[in-house]
PDB file of C-alpha atoms in Angstrom:
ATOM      1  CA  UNK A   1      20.380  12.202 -17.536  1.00  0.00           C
ATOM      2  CA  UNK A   2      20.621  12.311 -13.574  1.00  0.00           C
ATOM      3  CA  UNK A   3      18.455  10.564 -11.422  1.00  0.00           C
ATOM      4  CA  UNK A   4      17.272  11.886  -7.935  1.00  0.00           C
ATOM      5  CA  UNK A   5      15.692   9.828  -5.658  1.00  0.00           C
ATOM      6  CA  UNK A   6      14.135  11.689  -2.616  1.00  0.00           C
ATOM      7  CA  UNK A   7      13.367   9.753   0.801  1.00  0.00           C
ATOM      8  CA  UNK A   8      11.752  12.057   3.262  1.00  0.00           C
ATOM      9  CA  UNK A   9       8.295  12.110   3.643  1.00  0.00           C
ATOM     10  CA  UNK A  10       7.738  15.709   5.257  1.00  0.00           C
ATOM     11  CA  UNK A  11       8.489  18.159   2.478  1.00  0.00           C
ATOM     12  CA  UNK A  12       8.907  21.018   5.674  1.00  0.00           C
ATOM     13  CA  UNK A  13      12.179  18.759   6.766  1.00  0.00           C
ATOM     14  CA  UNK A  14      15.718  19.833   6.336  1.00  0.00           C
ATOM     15  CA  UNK A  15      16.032  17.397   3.580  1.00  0.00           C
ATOM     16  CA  UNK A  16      13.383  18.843   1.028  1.00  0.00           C
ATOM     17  CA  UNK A  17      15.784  22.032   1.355  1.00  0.00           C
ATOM     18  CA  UNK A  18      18.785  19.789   0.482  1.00  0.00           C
ATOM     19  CA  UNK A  19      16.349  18.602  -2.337  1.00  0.00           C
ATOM     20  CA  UNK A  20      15.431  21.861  -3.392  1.00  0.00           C
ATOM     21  CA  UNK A  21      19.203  22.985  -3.802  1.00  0.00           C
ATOM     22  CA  UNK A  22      20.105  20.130  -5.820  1.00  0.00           C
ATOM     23  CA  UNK A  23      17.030  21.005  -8.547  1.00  0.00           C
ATOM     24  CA  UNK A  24      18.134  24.508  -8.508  1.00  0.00           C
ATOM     25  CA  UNK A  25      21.551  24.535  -9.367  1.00  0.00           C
ATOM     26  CA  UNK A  26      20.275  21.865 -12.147  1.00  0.00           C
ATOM     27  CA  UNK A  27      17.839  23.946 -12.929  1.00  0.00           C
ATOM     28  CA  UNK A  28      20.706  26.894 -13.159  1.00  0.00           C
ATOM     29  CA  UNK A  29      22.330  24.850 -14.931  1.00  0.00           C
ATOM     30  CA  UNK A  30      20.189  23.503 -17.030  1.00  0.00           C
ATOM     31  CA  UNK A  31      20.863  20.095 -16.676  1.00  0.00           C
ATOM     32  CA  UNK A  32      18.304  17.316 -17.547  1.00  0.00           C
ATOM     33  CA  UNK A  33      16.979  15.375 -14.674  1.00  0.00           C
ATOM     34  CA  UNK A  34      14.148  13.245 -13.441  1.00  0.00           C
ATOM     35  CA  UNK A  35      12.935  13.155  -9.743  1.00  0.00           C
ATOM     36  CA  UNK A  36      11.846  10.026  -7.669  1.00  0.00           C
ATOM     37  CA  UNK A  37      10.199  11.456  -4.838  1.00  0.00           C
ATOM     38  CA  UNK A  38       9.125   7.964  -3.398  1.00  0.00           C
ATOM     39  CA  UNK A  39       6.721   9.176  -0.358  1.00  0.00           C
ATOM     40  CA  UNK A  40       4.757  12.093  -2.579  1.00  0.00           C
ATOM     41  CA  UNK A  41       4.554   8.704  -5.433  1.00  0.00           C
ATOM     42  CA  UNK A  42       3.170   6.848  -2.814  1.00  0.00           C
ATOM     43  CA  UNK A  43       5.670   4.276  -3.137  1.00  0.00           C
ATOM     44  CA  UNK A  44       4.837   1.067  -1.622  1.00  0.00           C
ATOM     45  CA  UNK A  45       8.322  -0.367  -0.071  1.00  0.00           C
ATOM     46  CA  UNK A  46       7.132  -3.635   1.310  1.00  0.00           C
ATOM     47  CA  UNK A  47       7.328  -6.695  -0.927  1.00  0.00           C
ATOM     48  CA  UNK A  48       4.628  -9.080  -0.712  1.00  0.00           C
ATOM     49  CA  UNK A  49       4.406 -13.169  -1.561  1.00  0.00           C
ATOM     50  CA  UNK A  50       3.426 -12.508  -5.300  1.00  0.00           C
ATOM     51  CA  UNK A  51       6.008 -10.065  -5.984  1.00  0.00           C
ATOM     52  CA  UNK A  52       8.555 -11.992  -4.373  1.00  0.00           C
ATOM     53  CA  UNK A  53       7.454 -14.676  -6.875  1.00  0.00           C
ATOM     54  CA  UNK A  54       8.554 -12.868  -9.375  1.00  0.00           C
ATOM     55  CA  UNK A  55      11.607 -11.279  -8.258  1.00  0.00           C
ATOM     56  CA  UNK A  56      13.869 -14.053  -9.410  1.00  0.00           C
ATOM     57  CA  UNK A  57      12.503 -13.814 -13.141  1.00  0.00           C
ATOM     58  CA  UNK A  58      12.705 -10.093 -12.666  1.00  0.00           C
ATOM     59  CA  UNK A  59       9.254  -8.991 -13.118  1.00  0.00           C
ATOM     60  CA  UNK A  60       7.016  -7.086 -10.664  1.00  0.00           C
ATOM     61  CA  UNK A  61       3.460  -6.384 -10.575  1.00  0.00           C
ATOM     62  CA  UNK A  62       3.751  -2.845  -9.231  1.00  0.00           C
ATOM     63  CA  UNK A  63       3.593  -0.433 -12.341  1.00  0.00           C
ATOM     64  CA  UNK A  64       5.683   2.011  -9.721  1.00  0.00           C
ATOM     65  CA  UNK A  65       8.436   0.056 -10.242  1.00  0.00           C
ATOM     66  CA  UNK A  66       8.310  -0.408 -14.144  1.00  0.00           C
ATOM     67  CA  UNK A  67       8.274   3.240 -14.132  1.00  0.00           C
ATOM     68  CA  UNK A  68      11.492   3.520 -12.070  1.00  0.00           C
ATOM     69  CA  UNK A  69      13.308   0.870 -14.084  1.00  0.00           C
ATOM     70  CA  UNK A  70      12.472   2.746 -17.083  1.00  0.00           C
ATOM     71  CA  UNK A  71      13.745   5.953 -15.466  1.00  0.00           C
ATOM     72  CA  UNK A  72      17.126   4.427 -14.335  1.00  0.00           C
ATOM     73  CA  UNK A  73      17.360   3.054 -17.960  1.00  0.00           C
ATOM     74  CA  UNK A  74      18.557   6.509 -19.168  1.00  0.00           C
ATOM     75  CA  UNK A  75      19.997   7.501 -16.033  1.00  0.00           C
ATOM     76  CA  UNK A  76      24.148   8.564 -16.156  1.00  0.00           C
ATOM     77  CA  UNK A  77      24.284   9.808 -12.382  1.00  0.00           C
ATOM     78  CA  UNK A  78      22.127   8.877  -9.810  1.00  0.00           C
ATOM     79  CA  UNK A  79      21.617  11.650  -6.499  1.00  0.00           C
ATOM     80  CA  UNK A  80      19.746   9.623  -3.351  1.00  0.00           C
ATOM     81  CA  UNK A  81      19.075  12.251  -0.583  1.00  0.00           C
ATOM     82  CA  UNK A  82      17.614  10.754   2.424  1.00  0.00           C
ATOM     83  CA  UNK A  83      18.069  10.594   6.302  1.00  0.00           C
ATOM     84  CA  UNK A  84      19.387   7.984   8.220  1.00  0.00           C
ATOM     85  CA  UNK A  85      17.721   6.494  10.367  1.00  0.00           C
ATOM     86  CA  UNK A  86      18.605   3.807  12.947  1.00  0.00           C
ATOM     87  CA  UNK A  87      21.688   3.978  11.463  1.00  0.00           C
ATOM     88  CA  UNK A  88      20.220   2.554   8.119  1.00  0.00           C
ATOM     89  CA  UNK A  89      18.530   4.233   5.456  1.00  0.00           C
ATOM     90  CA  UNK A  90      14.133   4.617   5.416  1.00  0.00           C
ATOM     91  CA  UNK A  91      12.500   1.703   5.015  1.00  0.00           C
ATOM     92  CA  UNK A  92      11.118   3.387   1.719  1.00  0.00           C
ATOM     93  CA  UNK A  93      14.354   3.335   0.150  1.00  0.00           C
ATOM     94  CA  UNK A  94      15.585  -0.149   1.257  1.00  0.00           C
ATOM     95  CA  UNK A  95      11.712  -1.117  -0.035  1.00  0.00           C
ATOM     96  CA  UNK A  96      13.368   0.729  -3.320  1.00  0.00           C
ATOM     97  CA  UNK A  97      16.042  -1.163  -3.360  1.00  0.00           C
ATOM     98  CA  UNK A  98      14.396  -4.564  -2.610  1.00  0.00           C
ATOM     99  CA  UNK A  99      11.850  -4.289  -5.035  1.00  0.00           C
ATOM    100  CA  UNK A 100      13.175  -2.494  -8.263  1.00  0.00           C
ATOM    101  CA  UNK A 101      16.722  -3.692  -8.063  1.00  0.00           C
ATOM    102  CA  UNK A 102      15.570  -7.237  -9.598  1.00  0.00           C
ATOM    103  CA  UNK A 103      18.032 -10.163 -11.125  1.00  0.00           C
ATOM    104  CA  UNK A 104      17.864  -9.646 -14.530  1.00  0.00           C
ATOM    105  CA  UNK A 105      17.559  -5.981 -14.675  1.00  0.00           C
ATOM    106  CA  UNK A 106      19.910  -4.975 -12.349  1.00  0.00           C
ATOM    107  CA  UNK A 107      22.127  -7.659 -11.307  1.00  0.00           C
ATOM    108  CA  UNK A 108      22.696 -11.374 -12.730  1.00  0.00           C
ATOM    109  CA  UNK A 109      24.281 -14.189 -10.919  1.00  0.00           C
ATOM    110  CA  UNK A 110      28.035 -14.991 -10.683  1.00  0.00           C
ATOM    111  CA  UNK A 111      30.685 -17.385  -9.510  1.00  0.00           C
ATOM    112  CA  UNK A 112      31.683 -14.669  -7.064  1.00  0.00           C
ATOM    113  CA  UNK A 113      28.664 -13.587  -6.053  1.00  0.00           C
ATOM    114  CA  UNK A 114      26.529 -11.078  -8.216  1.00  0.00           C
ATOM    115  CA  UNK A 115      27.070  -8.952 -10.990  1.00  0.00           C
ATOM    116  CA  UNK A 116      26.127  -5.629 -11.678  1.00  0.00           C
ATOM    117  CA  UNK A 117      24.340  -4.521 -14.650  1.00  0.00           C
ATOM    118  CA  UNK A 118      23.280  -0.731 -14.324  1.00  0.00           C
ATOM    119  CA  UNK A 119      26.984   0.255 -15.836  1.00  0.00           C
ATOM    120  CA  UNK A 120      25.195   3.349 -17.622  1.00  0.00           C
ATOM    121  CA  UNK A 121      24.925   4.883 -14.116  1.00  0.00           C
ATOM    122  CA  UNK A 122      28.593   6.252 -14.179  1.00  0.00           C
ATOM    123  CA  UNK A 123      28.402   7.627 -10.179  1.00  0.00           C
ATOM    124  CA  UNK A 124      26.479   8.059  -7.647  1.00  0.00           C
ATOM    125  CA  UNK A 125      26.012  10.762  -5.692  1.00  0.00           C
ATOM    126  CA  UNK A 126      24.483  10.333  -1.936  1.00  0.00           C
ATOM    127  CA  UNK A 127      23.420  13.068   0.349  1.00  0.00           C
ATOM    128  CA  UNK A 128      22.281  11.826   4.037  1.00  0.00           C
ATOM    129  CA  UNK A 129      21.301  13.849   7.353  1.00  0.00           C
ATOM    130  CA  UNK A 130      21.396  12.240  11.045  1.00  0.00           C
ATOM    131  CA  UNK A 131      21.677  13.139  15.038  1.00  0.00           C
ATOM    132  CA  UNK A 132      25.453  11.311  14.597  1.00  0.00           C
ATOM    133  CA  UNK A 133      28.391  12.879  13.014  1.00  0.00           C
ATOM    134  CA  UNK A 134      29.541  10.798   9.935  1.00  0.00           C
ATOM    135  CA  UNK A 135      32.590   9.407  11.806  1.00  0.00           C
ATOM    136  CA  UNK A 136      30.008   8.055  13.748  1.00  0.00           C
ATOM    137  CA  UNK A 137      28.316   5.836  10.305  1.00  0.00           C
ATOM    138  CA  UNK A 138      31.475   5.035   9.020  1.00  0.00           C
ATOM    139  CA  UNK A 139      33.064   3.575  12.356  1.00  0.00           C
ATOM    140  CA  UNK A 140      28.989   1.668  12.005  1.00  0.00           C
ATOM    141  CA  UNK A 141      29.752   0.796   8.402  1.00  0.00           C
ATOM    142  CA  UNK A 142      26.618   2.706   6.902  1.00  0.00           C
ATOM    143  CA  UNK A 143      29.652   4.329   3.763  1.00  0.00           C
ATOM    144  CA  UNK A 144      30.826   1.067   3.139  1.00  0.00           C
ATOM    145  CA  UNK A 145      27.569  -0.565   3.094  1.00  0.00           C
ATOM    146  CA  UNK A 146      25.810   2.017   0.793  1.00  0.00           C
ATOM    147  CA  UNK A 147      29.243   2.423  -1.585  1.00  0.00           C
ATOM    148  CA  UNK A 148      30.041  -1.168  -2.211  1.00  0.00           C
ATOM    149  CA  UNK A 149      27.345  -3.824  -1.623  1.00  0.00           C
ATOM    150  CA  UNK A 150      24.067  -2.049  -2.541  1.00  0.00           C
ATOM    151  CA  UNK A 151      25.567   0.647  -5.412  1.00  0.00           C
ATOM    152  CA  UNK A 152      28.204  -1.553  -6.185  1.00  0.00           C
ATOM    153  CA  UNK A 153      26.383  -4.384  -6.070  1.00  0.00           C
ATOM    154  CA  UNK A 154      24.070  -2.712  -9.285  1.00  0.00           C
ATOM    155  CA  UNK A 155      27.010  -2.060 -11.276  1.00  0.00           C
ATOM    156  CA  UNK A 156      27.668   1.458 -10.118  1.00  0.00           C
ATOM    157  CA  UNK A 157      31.666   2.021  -9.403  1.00  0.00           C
ATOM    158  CA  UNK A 158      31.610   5.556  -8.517  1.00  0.00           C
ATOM    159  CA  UNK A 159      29.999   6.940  -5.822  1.00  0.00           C
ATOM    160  CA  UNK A 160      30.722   9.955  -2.866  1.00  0.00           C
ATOM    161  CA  UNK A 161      28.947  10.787  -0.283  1.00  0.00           C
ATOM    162  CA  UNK A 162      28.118  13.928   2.077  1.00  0.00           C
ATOM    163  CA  UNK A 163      26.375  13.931   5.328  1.00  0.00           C
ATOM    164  CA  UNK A 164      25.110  16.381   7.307  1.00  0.00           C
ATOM    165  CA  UNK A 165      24.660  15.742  11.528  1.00  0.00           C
ATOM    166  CA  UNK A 166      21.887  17.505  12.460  1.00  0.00           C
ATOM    167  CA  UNK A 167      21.854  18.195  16.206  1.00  0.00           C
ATOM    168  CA  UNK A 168      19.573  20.658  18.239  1.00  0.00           C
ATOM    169  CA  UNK A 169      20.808  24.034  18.395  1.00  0.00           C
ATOM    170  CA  UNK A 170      22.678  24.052  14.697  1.00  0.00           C
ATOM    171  CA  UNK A 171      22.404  27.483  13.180  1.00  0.00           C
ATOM    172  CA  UNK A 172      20.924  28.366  10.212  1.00  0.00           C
ATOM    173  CA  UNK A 173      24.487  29.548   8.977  1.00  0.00           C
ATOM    174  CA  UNK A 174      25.427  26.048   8.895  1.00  0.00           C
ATOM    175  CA  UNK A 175      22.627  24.506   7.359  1.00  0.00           C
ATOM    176  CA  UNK A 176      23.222  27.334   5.033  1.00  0.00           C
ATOM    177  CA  UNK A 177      26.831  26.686   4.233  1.00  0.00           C
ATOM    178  CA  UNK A 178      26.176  22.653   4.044  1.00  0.00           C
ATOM    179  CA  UNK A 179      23.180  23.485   1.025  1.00  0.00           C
ATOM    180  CA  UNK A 180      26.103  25.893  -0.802  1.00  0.00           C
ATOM    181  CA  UNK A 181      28.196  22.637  -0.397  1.00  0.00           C
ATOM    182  CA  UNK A 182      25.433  20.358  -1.510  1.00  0.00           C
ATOM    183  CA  UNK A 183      25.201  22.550  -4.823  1.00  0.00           C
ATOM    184  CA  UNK A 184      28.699  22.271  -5.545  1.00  0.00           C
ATOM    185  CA  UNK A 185      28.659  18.605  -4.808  1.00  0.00           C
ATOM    186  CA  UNK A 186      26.105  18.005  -7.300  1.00  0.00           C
ATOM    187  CA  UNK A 187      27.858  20.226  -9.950  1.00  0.00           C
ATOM    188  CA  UNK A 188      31.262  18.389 -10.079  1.00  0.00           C
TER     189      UNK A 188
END
């Protein structure tokens, strides 16, 4: 099953159209997926003392994050569409990341570091807008980042990534012709 994660909280934005391309050519397809949409679930990102408490036995108090464990359980392919902002991703997802990504579920210690353990996510799939150009986050290291340390990191070897600069004055044509490349991103 594939995964999407959505990080954008106004659903009028550029990237609720990028969202809404990816469910319809899965929905054309007819390919099963679930949807994390983690501003419409309300999605609390910030970890407080208790939680952090139990991070290291990999437990959490926030039934939000049982849910999304469970979900990326049965996940194969995992889509994360989000902005980037301050050349990082929302604090949302990081919050995500922070809080569902625990030792024990998705990583376990090593002599080299950490171990990931999510190997039934086969690839990853991510799908970012931002005012730079994406020379501009790879020369900042936002590719590397996102590919190896926090996918890899998981257990997830595959990933590729598309980004779209958004800059006053783009057309509709090529927000057009970047969604028609989003949907055959997503279908490979």
């Amino acid at each position: 099953m594939k995964t999407i994660i959505f990080a954008h909280p106004w659903h009028g934005s550029f990237n609720k159209a990028i969202l809404d391309s990816v469910t319809g050519k899965y929905d054309e397809m007819k390919e099963k997926y679930m949807l994390i949409d983690l501003n419409k679930d309300g999605f609390n990102p910030v970890m407080t003392e208790e939680e952090l408490a139990l991070y290291s036995q990999g437990k959490s108090i926030d039934p939000l994050v049982e849910k999304y464990q469970e979900i990326l359980k049965k996940t194969d392919e995992l889509v994360l569409i989000f902005p980037i902002w301050w050349s990082s991703m929302p604090a949302i997802l990081k919050g995500f990341f922070d809080k569902t990504m625990v030792k024990g579920f998705a990583y376990e210690d090593s002599k080299t570091g950490i171990t990931g353990l999510l190997n039934n996510i086969k690839t990853a799939k991510i799908i970012t807008t931002a005012g730079a150009p994406k020379f501009i986050m790879k020369i900042l290291g936002f590719g590397l980042t996102m590919k190896m340390a926090v996918l890899g990191g998981i257990g997830i070897k595959k990933s590729k990534w598309i980004h779209f600069s958004v800059k006053v004055g783009n057309s509709d044509e090529k927000r057009k012709k970047f969604l028609e490349k989003v949907q055959k991103f997503v279908s490979n």
